[in-house]
Amino acid sequence: MSVKQHETQRRPDRAALAVAAGLALFGGVIVVDAARLADFGGYSGVGPGTVPRMVGIALILLAVWTVAAALRGDFPERPRQQPVPVLWIIAGLAAQLVLLNVAGFSIATGVLFAFTARAFGQRNLPLALGVGIALSFAVWMVFSQLLLLNLPAGPLENLFFGRPAP
């Protein structure tokens, strides 16, 4: 004596289908763009269009796989989205863009670091700001002083390394 169980039929996962459409779109754009490159493969047969073409095809294959998984209902249930952390990160990026040429790389990127840390749960914003500025200043020193790349200098950078000659 067996009990007949009715399987609940799931609807296709619309979010996964949207992701699949995006993957297919990006993959298609990359494949079309790679086809426009002159493919001078020479003796090896590998040219400048080879890797982009492979990436585009891989994205299209991932899109097909994502559609199959979405139609089967293989994706786990996603947690509820929380917009506040995303807004903290967006605010940090906006602050960095505004402050970059005014306050310099270290302070602007330190603000981005602090806002991102806040988005990930750090409650002590002044501590995160101090750590972010210190780490950003170290990064600025490596790239600007050691590698001689031109990153925006602000008051902190000028305090330690002086104003660059015009």
XYZ file of N, CA and C in Angstrom:
498
model
N 0.842 -1.155 0.000
C 0.000 0.000 0.000
C 0.897 1.230 0.000
N 0.832 1.955 -1.048
C 1.676 3.149 -1.161
C 0.806 4.386 -1.259
N 1.318 5.418 -0.675
C 0.606 6.680 -0.714
C 1.159 7.479 -1.879
N 0.257 7.936 -2.714
C 0.686 8.711 -3.869
C 0.980 10.137 -3.418
N 2.196 10.547 -3.683
C 2.578 11.905 -3.292
C 2.555 12.795 -4.528
N 1.999 13.962 -4.322
C 1.968 14.937 -5.408
C 3.148 15.880 -5.235
N 3.941 15.929 -6.248
C 5.059 16.867 -6.190
C 4.532 18.267 -6.497
N 4.973 19.183 -5.705
C 4.575 20.560 -5.979
C 5.391 21.062 -7.149
N 4.698 21.579 -8.119
C 5.376 22.069 -9.297
C 5.843 23.495 -9.051
N 7.122 23.688 -9.212
C 7.703 25.010 -9.019
C 7.613 25.807 -10.302
N 7.457 27.102 -10.095
C 7.516 27.986 -11.245
C 8.984 28.240 -11.578
N 9.292 28.577 -12.810
C 10.681 28.894 -13.147
C 11.168 30.087 -12.317
N 12.424 30.035 -11.944
C 13.043 31.080 -11.145
C 13.298 32.293 -12.049
N 12.495 33.340 -11.870
C 12.595 34.513 -12.750
C 13.908 35.258 -12.574
N 14.400 35.339 -11.352
C 15.676 36.022 -11.133
C 16.806 35.284 -11.845
N 16.806 33.958 -11.781
C 17.835 33.185 -12.461
C 17.713 33.323 -13.979
N 16.491 33.407 -14.470
C 16.305 33.623 -15.906
C 16.812 34.992 -16.323
N 16.644 35.992 -15.470
C 17.178 37.324 -15.763
C 18.702 37.305 -15.781
N 19.295 36.584 -14.839
C 20.758 36.444 -14.824
C 21.223 35.736 -16.095
N 20.505 34.695 -16.495
C 20.863 33.966 -17.714
C 20.771 34.871 -18.935
N 19.753 35.718 -18.978
C 19.629 36.645 -20.105
C 20.800 37.624 -20.127
N 21.194 38.109 -18.969
C 22.347 39.010 -18.897
C 23.627 38.317 -19.328
N 23.828 37.079 -18.868
C 25.013 36.319 -19.280
C 25.041 36.105 -20.788
N 23.892 35.752 -21.347
C 23.817 35.530 -22.790
C 24.075 36.825 -23.562
N 23.524 37.922 -23.062
C 23.729 39.213 -23.723
C 25.208 39.601 -23.702
N 25.833 39.533 -22.528
C 27.249 39.884 -22.431
C 28.114 38.938 -23.259
N 27.792 37.653 -23.210
C 28.544 36.691 -24.009
C 28.416 36.965 -25.493
N 27.204 37.278 -25.934
C 26.989 37.599 -27.347
C 27.737 38.849 -27.779
N 27.711 39.876 -26.947
C 28.436 41.110 -27.262
C 29.932 40.824 -27.379
N 30.466 40.028 -26.475
C 31.897 39.716 -26.500
C 32.245 38.905 -27.751
N 31.418 37.939 -28.104
C 31.689 37.123 -29.294
C 31.639 37.993 -30.548
N 30.643 38.859 -30.662
C 30.543 39.742 -31.830
C 31.733 40.688 -31.882
N 32.107 41.241 -30.737
C 33.247 42.152 -30.696
C 34.547 41.421 -31.029
N 34.706 40.197 -30.559
C 35.914 39.423 -30.850
C 35.985 39.062 -32.329
N 34.842 38.898 -32.968
C 34.830 38.568 -34.395
C 35.330 39.740 -35.236
N 35.235 40.949 -34.716
C 35.708 42.133 -35.446
C 37.224 42.311 -35.353
N 37.860 41.643 -34.393
C 39.313 41.772 -34.241
C 40.014 41.006 -35.346
N 41.085 41.603 -35.861
C 41.889 40.897 -36.847
C 42.580 39.744 -36.128
N 42.366 38.550 -36.605
C 42.888 37.376 -35.909
C 44.158 36.895 -36.600
N 45.271 37.513 -36.249
C 46.560 37.126 -36.794
C 47.161 36.065 -35.885
N 46.733 34.852 -36.081
C 47.187 33.777 -35.228
C 48.589 33.313 -35.538
N 49.055 33.597 -36.750
C 50.399 33.174 -37.105
C 50.542 31.663 -37.054
N 51.714 31.223 -36.661
C 51.991 29.790 -36.628
C 51.221 29.070 -35.530
N 50.827 29.797 -34.459
C 50.174 29.135 -33.334
C 48.658 29.071 -33.483
N 48.111 29.903 -34.319
C 46.659 29.930 -34.484
C 45.936 30.678 -33.392
N 46.680 31.276 -32.461
C 46.089 32.033 -31.368
C 46.366 33.507 -31.617
N 45.305 34.284 -31.695
C 45.457 35.713 -31.940
C 44.735 36.528 -30.889
N 44.617 37.828 -31.122
C 43.995 38.701 -30.121
C 42.504 38.455 -29.929
N 41.858 37.780 -30.845
C 40.434 37.514 -30.696
C 40.124 36.171 -30.061
N 41.141 35.356 -29.839
C 40.919 33.999 -29.358
C 40.359 33.965 -27.934
N 41.026 34.633 -27.013
C 40.583 34.584 -25.611
C 39.234 35.277 -25.427
N 39.012 36.474 -25.994
C 37.670 37.058 -25.848
C 36.573 36.160 -26.425
N 36.859 35.495 -27.524
C 35.864 34.592 -28.119
C 35.574 33.437 -27.154
N 36.618 32.893 -26.532
C 36.429 31.794 -25.573
C 35.626 32.265 -24.353
N 35.900 33.482 -23.879
C 35.158 34.020 -22.732
C 33.693 34.217 -23.112
N 33.435 34.762 -24.288
C 32.056 34.963 -24.738
C 31.294 33.650 -24.856
N 31.940 32.652 -25.430
C 31.297 31.343 -25.564
C 31.048 30.735 -24.185
N 32.004 30.895 -23.274
C 31.816 30.376 -21.913
C 30.632 31.054 -21.230
N 30.480 32.361 -21.416
C 29.338 33.063 -20.822
C 28.015 32.575 -21.414
N 27.999 32.321 -22.703
C 26.773 31.807 -23.331
C 26.456 30.404 -22.801
N 27.469 29.565 -22.635
C 27.246 28.227 -22.068
C 26.761 28.316 -20.621
N 27.308 29.250 -19.854
C 26.814 29.458 -18.491
C 25.365 29.933 -18.496
N 24.999 30.733 -19.485
C 23.607 31.183 -19.590
C 22.677 29.997 -19.851
N 23.090 29.100 -20.730
C 22.275 27.908 -21.016
C 22.142 27.057 -19.758
N 23.222 26.876 -19.044
C 23.215 26.095 -17.797
C 22.319 26.751 -16.757
N 22.374 28.068 -16.675
C 21.535 28.798 -15.717
C 20.063 28.670 -16.077
N 19.725 28.721 -17.347
C 18.327 28.533 -17.767
C 17.848 27.143 -17.386
N 18.678 26.131 -17.635
C 18.283 24.759 -17.287
C 18.054 24.631 -15.788
N 18.948 25.199 -15.001
C 18.788 25.128 -13.542
C 17.566 25.913 -13.080
N 17.293 27.043 -13.724
C 16.121 27.849 -13.345
C 14.824 27.129 -13.667
N 14.784 26.447 -14.782
C 13.565 25.731 -15.158
C 13.334 24.502 -14.284
N 14.424 23.887 -13.805
C 14.297 22.732 -12.915
C 14.036 23.144 -11.468
N 14.286 24.408 -11.152
C 14.118 24.873 -9.777
C 15.266 24.460 -8.880
N 16.471 24.391 -9.434
C 17.634 23.923 -8.676
C 18.275 24.986 -7.781
N 17.871 26.223 -7.922
C 18.497 27.264 -7.115
C 17.908 27.274 -5.704
N 18.759 27.435 -4.694
C 18.220 27.508 -3.325
C 17.468 28.823 -3.130
N 16.604 28.807 -2.131
C 15.853 30.019 -1.838
C 16.815 31.092 -1.334
N 16.688 32.272 -1.919
C 17.594 33.365 -1.569
C 17.096 34.100 -0.338
N 18.039 34.595 0.463
C 17.609 35.372 1.634
C 17.023 36.715 1.199
N 16.287 37.309 2.096
C 15.672 38.608 1.840
C 16.758 39.646 1.610
N 16.582 40.474 0.617
C 17.567 41.500 0.286
C 17.520 42.632 1.300
N 18.696 43.144 1.642
C 18.801 44.254 2.576
C 19.426 45.440 1.845
N 18.661 46.486 1.574
C 19.185 47.601 0.780
C 20.118 48.533 1.550
N 20.041 48.576 2.867
C 20.839 49.538 3.627
C 22.343 49.332 3.435
N 22.886 48.102 3.528
C 24.320 47.940 3.269
C 24.736 48.364 1.863
N 23.893 48.091 0.894
C 24.208 48.497 -0.479
C 24.251 50.019 -0.570
N 23.353 50.688 0.116
C 23.351 52.156 0.110
C 24.602 52.716 0.783
N 25.097 52.069 1.844
C 26.344 52.502 2.474
C 27.508 52.416 1.479
N 27.576 51.332 0.722
C 28.661 51.167 -0.249
C 28.532 52.184 -1.374
N 27.326 52.411 -1.865
C 27.120 53.412 -2.915
C 27.488 54.800 -2.404
N 27.126 55.106 -1.162
C 27.496 56.401 -0.576
C 29.012 56.518 -0.452
N 29.678 55.435 -0.099
C 31.138 55.450 -0.016
C 31.781 55.685 -1.369
N 31.263 55.049 -2.401
C 31.788 55.277 -3.749
C 31.563 56.715 -4.197
N 30.379 57.249 -3.917
C 30.097 58.638 -4.277
C 31.009 59.599 -3.514
N 31.216 59.323 -2.227
C 32.108 60.177 -1.431
C 33.530 60.110 -1.964
N 33.978 58.936 -2.358
C 35.324 58.826 -2.914
C 35.455 59.632 -4.202
N 34.456 59.562 -5.062
C 34.502 60.331 -6.309
C 34.559 61.832 -6.040
N 33.783 62.286 -5.061
C 33.746 63.717 -4.749
C 35.048 64.160 -4.086
N 35.596 63.336 -3.204
C 36.756 63.730 -2.411
C 38.106 63.462 -3.074
N 38.146 62.668 -4.119
C 39.414 62.208 -4.671
C 40.348 63.353 -5.055
N 39.881 64.322 -5.790
C 40.746 65.421 -6.214
C 40.888 66.504 -5.153
N 39.978 66.546 -4.188
C 40.023 67.565 -3.136
C 40.877 67.101 -1.960
N 40.608 65.902 -1.460
C 41.268 65.409 -0.250
C 42.402 64.446 -0.542
N 42.543 63.994 -1.768
C 43.601 63.063 -2.122
C 43.154 61.618 -2.012
N 44.018 60.758 -2.502
C 43.704 59.338 -2.581
C 43.482 58.707 -1.213
N 44.348 58.995 -0.263
C 44.304 58.310 1.035
C 43.023 58.602 1.799
N 42.650 59.859 1.877
C 41.446 60.229 2.637
C 40.193 59.758 1.903
N 40.138 59.968 0.598
C 38.951 59.571 -0.169
C 38.745 58.060 -0.129
N 39.814 57.312 -0.290
C 39.693 55.854 -0.265
C 39.469 55.356 1.152
N 39.999 56.067 2.145
C 39.721 55.729 3.541
C 38.248 55.874 3.877
N 37.612 56.909 3.326
C 36.168 57.089 3.517
C 35.408 55.930 2.867
N 35.801 55.551 1.662
C 35.170 54.400 1.004
C 35.343 53.138 1.850
N 36.540 52.923 2.390
C 36.807 51.765 3.245
C 35.888 51.777 4.466
N 35.772 52.941 5.121
C 34.955 53.042 6.335
C 33.485 52.779 6.028
N 32.979 53.340 4.935
C 31.574 53.130 4.580
C 31.315 51.667 4.220
N 32.269 51.040 3.535
C 32.115 49.631 3.190
C 32.183 48.759 4.443
N 33.079 49.106 5.363
C 33.143 48.372 6.630
C 31.829 48.511 7.394
N 31.249 49.687 7.351
C 29.947 49.919 8.001
C 28.871 49.051 7.355
N 28.929 48.926 6.047
C 27.962 48.085 5.343
C 28.091 46.624 5.763
N 29.301 46.198 6.122
C 29.521 44.818 6.542
C 29.406 44.635 8.047
N 28.914 45.663 8.747
C 28.589 45.486 10.151
C 29.489 46.188 11.148
N 30.521 46.879 10.726
C 31.394 47.605 11.654
C 30.631 48.807 12.220
N 30.497 48.871 13.518
C 29.738 49.952 14.157
C 30.596 51.173 14.459
N 31.896 50.974 14.690
C 32.788 52.065 15.068
C 33.332 52.728 13.802
N 32.597 53.693 13.276
C 32.961 54.353 12.030
C 34.275 55.129 12.130
N 34.563 55.860 13.228
C 35.862 56.550 13.312
C 37.052 55.587 13.275
N 36.935 54.436 13.920
C 38.011 53.452 13.876
C 38.203 52.941 12.453
N 37.106 52.609 11.782
C 37.188 52.126 10.405
C 37.778 53.199 9.496
N 37.450 54.461 9.740
C 37.994 55.548 8.940
C 39.510 55.652 9.138
N 39.960 55.566 10.376
C 41.399 55.616 10.644
C 42.152 54.468 10.002
N 41.620 53.261 10.139
C 42.251 52.094 9.527
C 42.244 52.234 8.010
N 41.129 52.694 7.454
C 41.023 52.861 6.004
C 42.008 53.882 5.463
N 42.155 55.000 6.167
C 43.102 56.018 5.713
C 44.530 55.495 5.807
N 44.851 54.780 6.890
C 46.206 54.229 7.043
C 46.519 53.218 5.935
N 45.591 52.311 5.662
C 45.811 51.328 4.597
C 45.889 52.007 3.229
N 45.020 52.984 3.005
C 45.021 53.690 1.725
C 46.300 54.483 1.527
N 46.822 55.062 2.624
C 48.076 55.797 2.537
C 49.219 54.846 2.193
N 49.212 53.650 2.766
C 50.235 52.653 2.429
C 50.142 52.264 0.958
N 48.941 52.088 0.468
C 48.749 51.758 -0.945
C 49.228 52.915 -1.816
N 48.894 54.159 -1.417
C 49.328 55.330 -2.173
C 50.856 55.392 -2.228
N 51.512 55.114 -1.100
C 52.980 55.162 -1.082
C 53.574 54.123 -2.033
N 53.033 52.916 -2.031
C 53.565 51.879 -2.916
C 53.395 52.278 -4.374
N 52.195 52.713 -4.731
C 51.936 53.018 -6.135
C 52.567 54.340 -6.571
N 52.525 55.340 -5.728
C 53.009 56.653 -6.108
C 54.517 56.795 -5.947
N 55.061 56.316 -4.845
C 56.475 56.518 -4.577
C 57.348 55.388 -5.106
N 56.873 54.172 -5.015
C 57.680 53.035 -5.438
C 57.507 52.738 -6.928
N 56.265 52.696 -7.375
C 55.994 52.376 -8.778
C 55.906 53.621 -9.664
N 55.938 54.796 -9.050
C 55.921 56.084 -9.740
C 54.673 56.298 -10.593
N 53.532 55.817 -10.117
C 52.262 56.081 -10.782
C 51.672 57.360 -10.210
N 50.914 58.061 -11.007
C 50.375 59.349 -10.602
C 48.986 59.170 -9.984
N 48.934 59.097 -8.653
C 47.665 59.051 -7.934
C 47.428 60.413 -7.303
N 46.168 60.820 -7.154
C 45.889 62.140 -6.589
C 46.442 62.283 -5.170
N 47.225 63.330 -4.967
C 47.786 63.622 -3.647
C 46.952 64.701 -2.984
N 46.749 64.541 -1.704
C 46.003 65.518 -0.920
C 46.855 66.023 0.220
N 46.233 66.610 1.214
C 46.992 67.177 2.328
C 47.815 66.141 3.093
N 47.312 64.942 3.248
C 48.054 63.910 3.971
C 49.310 63.505 3.200
N 49.165 63.275 1.935
C 50.311 62.885 1.111
C 51.341 64.026 1.048
N 50.849 65.251 0.904
C 51.752 66.410 0.843
C 52.443 66.646 2.192
N 51.815 66.288 3.280
C 52.428 66.443 4.590
C 53.691 65.591 4.706
N 53.658 64.388 4.165
C 54.794 63.481 4.284
C 55.791 63.601 3.132
N 55.322 63.916 1.938
C 56.190 63.900 0.787
C 56.326 65.256 0.102
N 55.735 66.290 0.658
C 55.836 67.637 0.082
C 55.033 67.762 -1.196
N 54.863 68.997 -1.591
C 54.115 69.286 -2.800
C 54.986 69.014 -4.012
N 54.425 68.301 -5.002
C 55.217 68.041 -6.202
C 55.480 69.333 -6.975
N 56.618 69.397 -7.603
C 56.972 70.588 -8.392
C 56.074 70.695 -9.604
N 55.610 71.905 -9.941
C 54.732 72.067 -11.115
C 55.459 71.882 -12.407
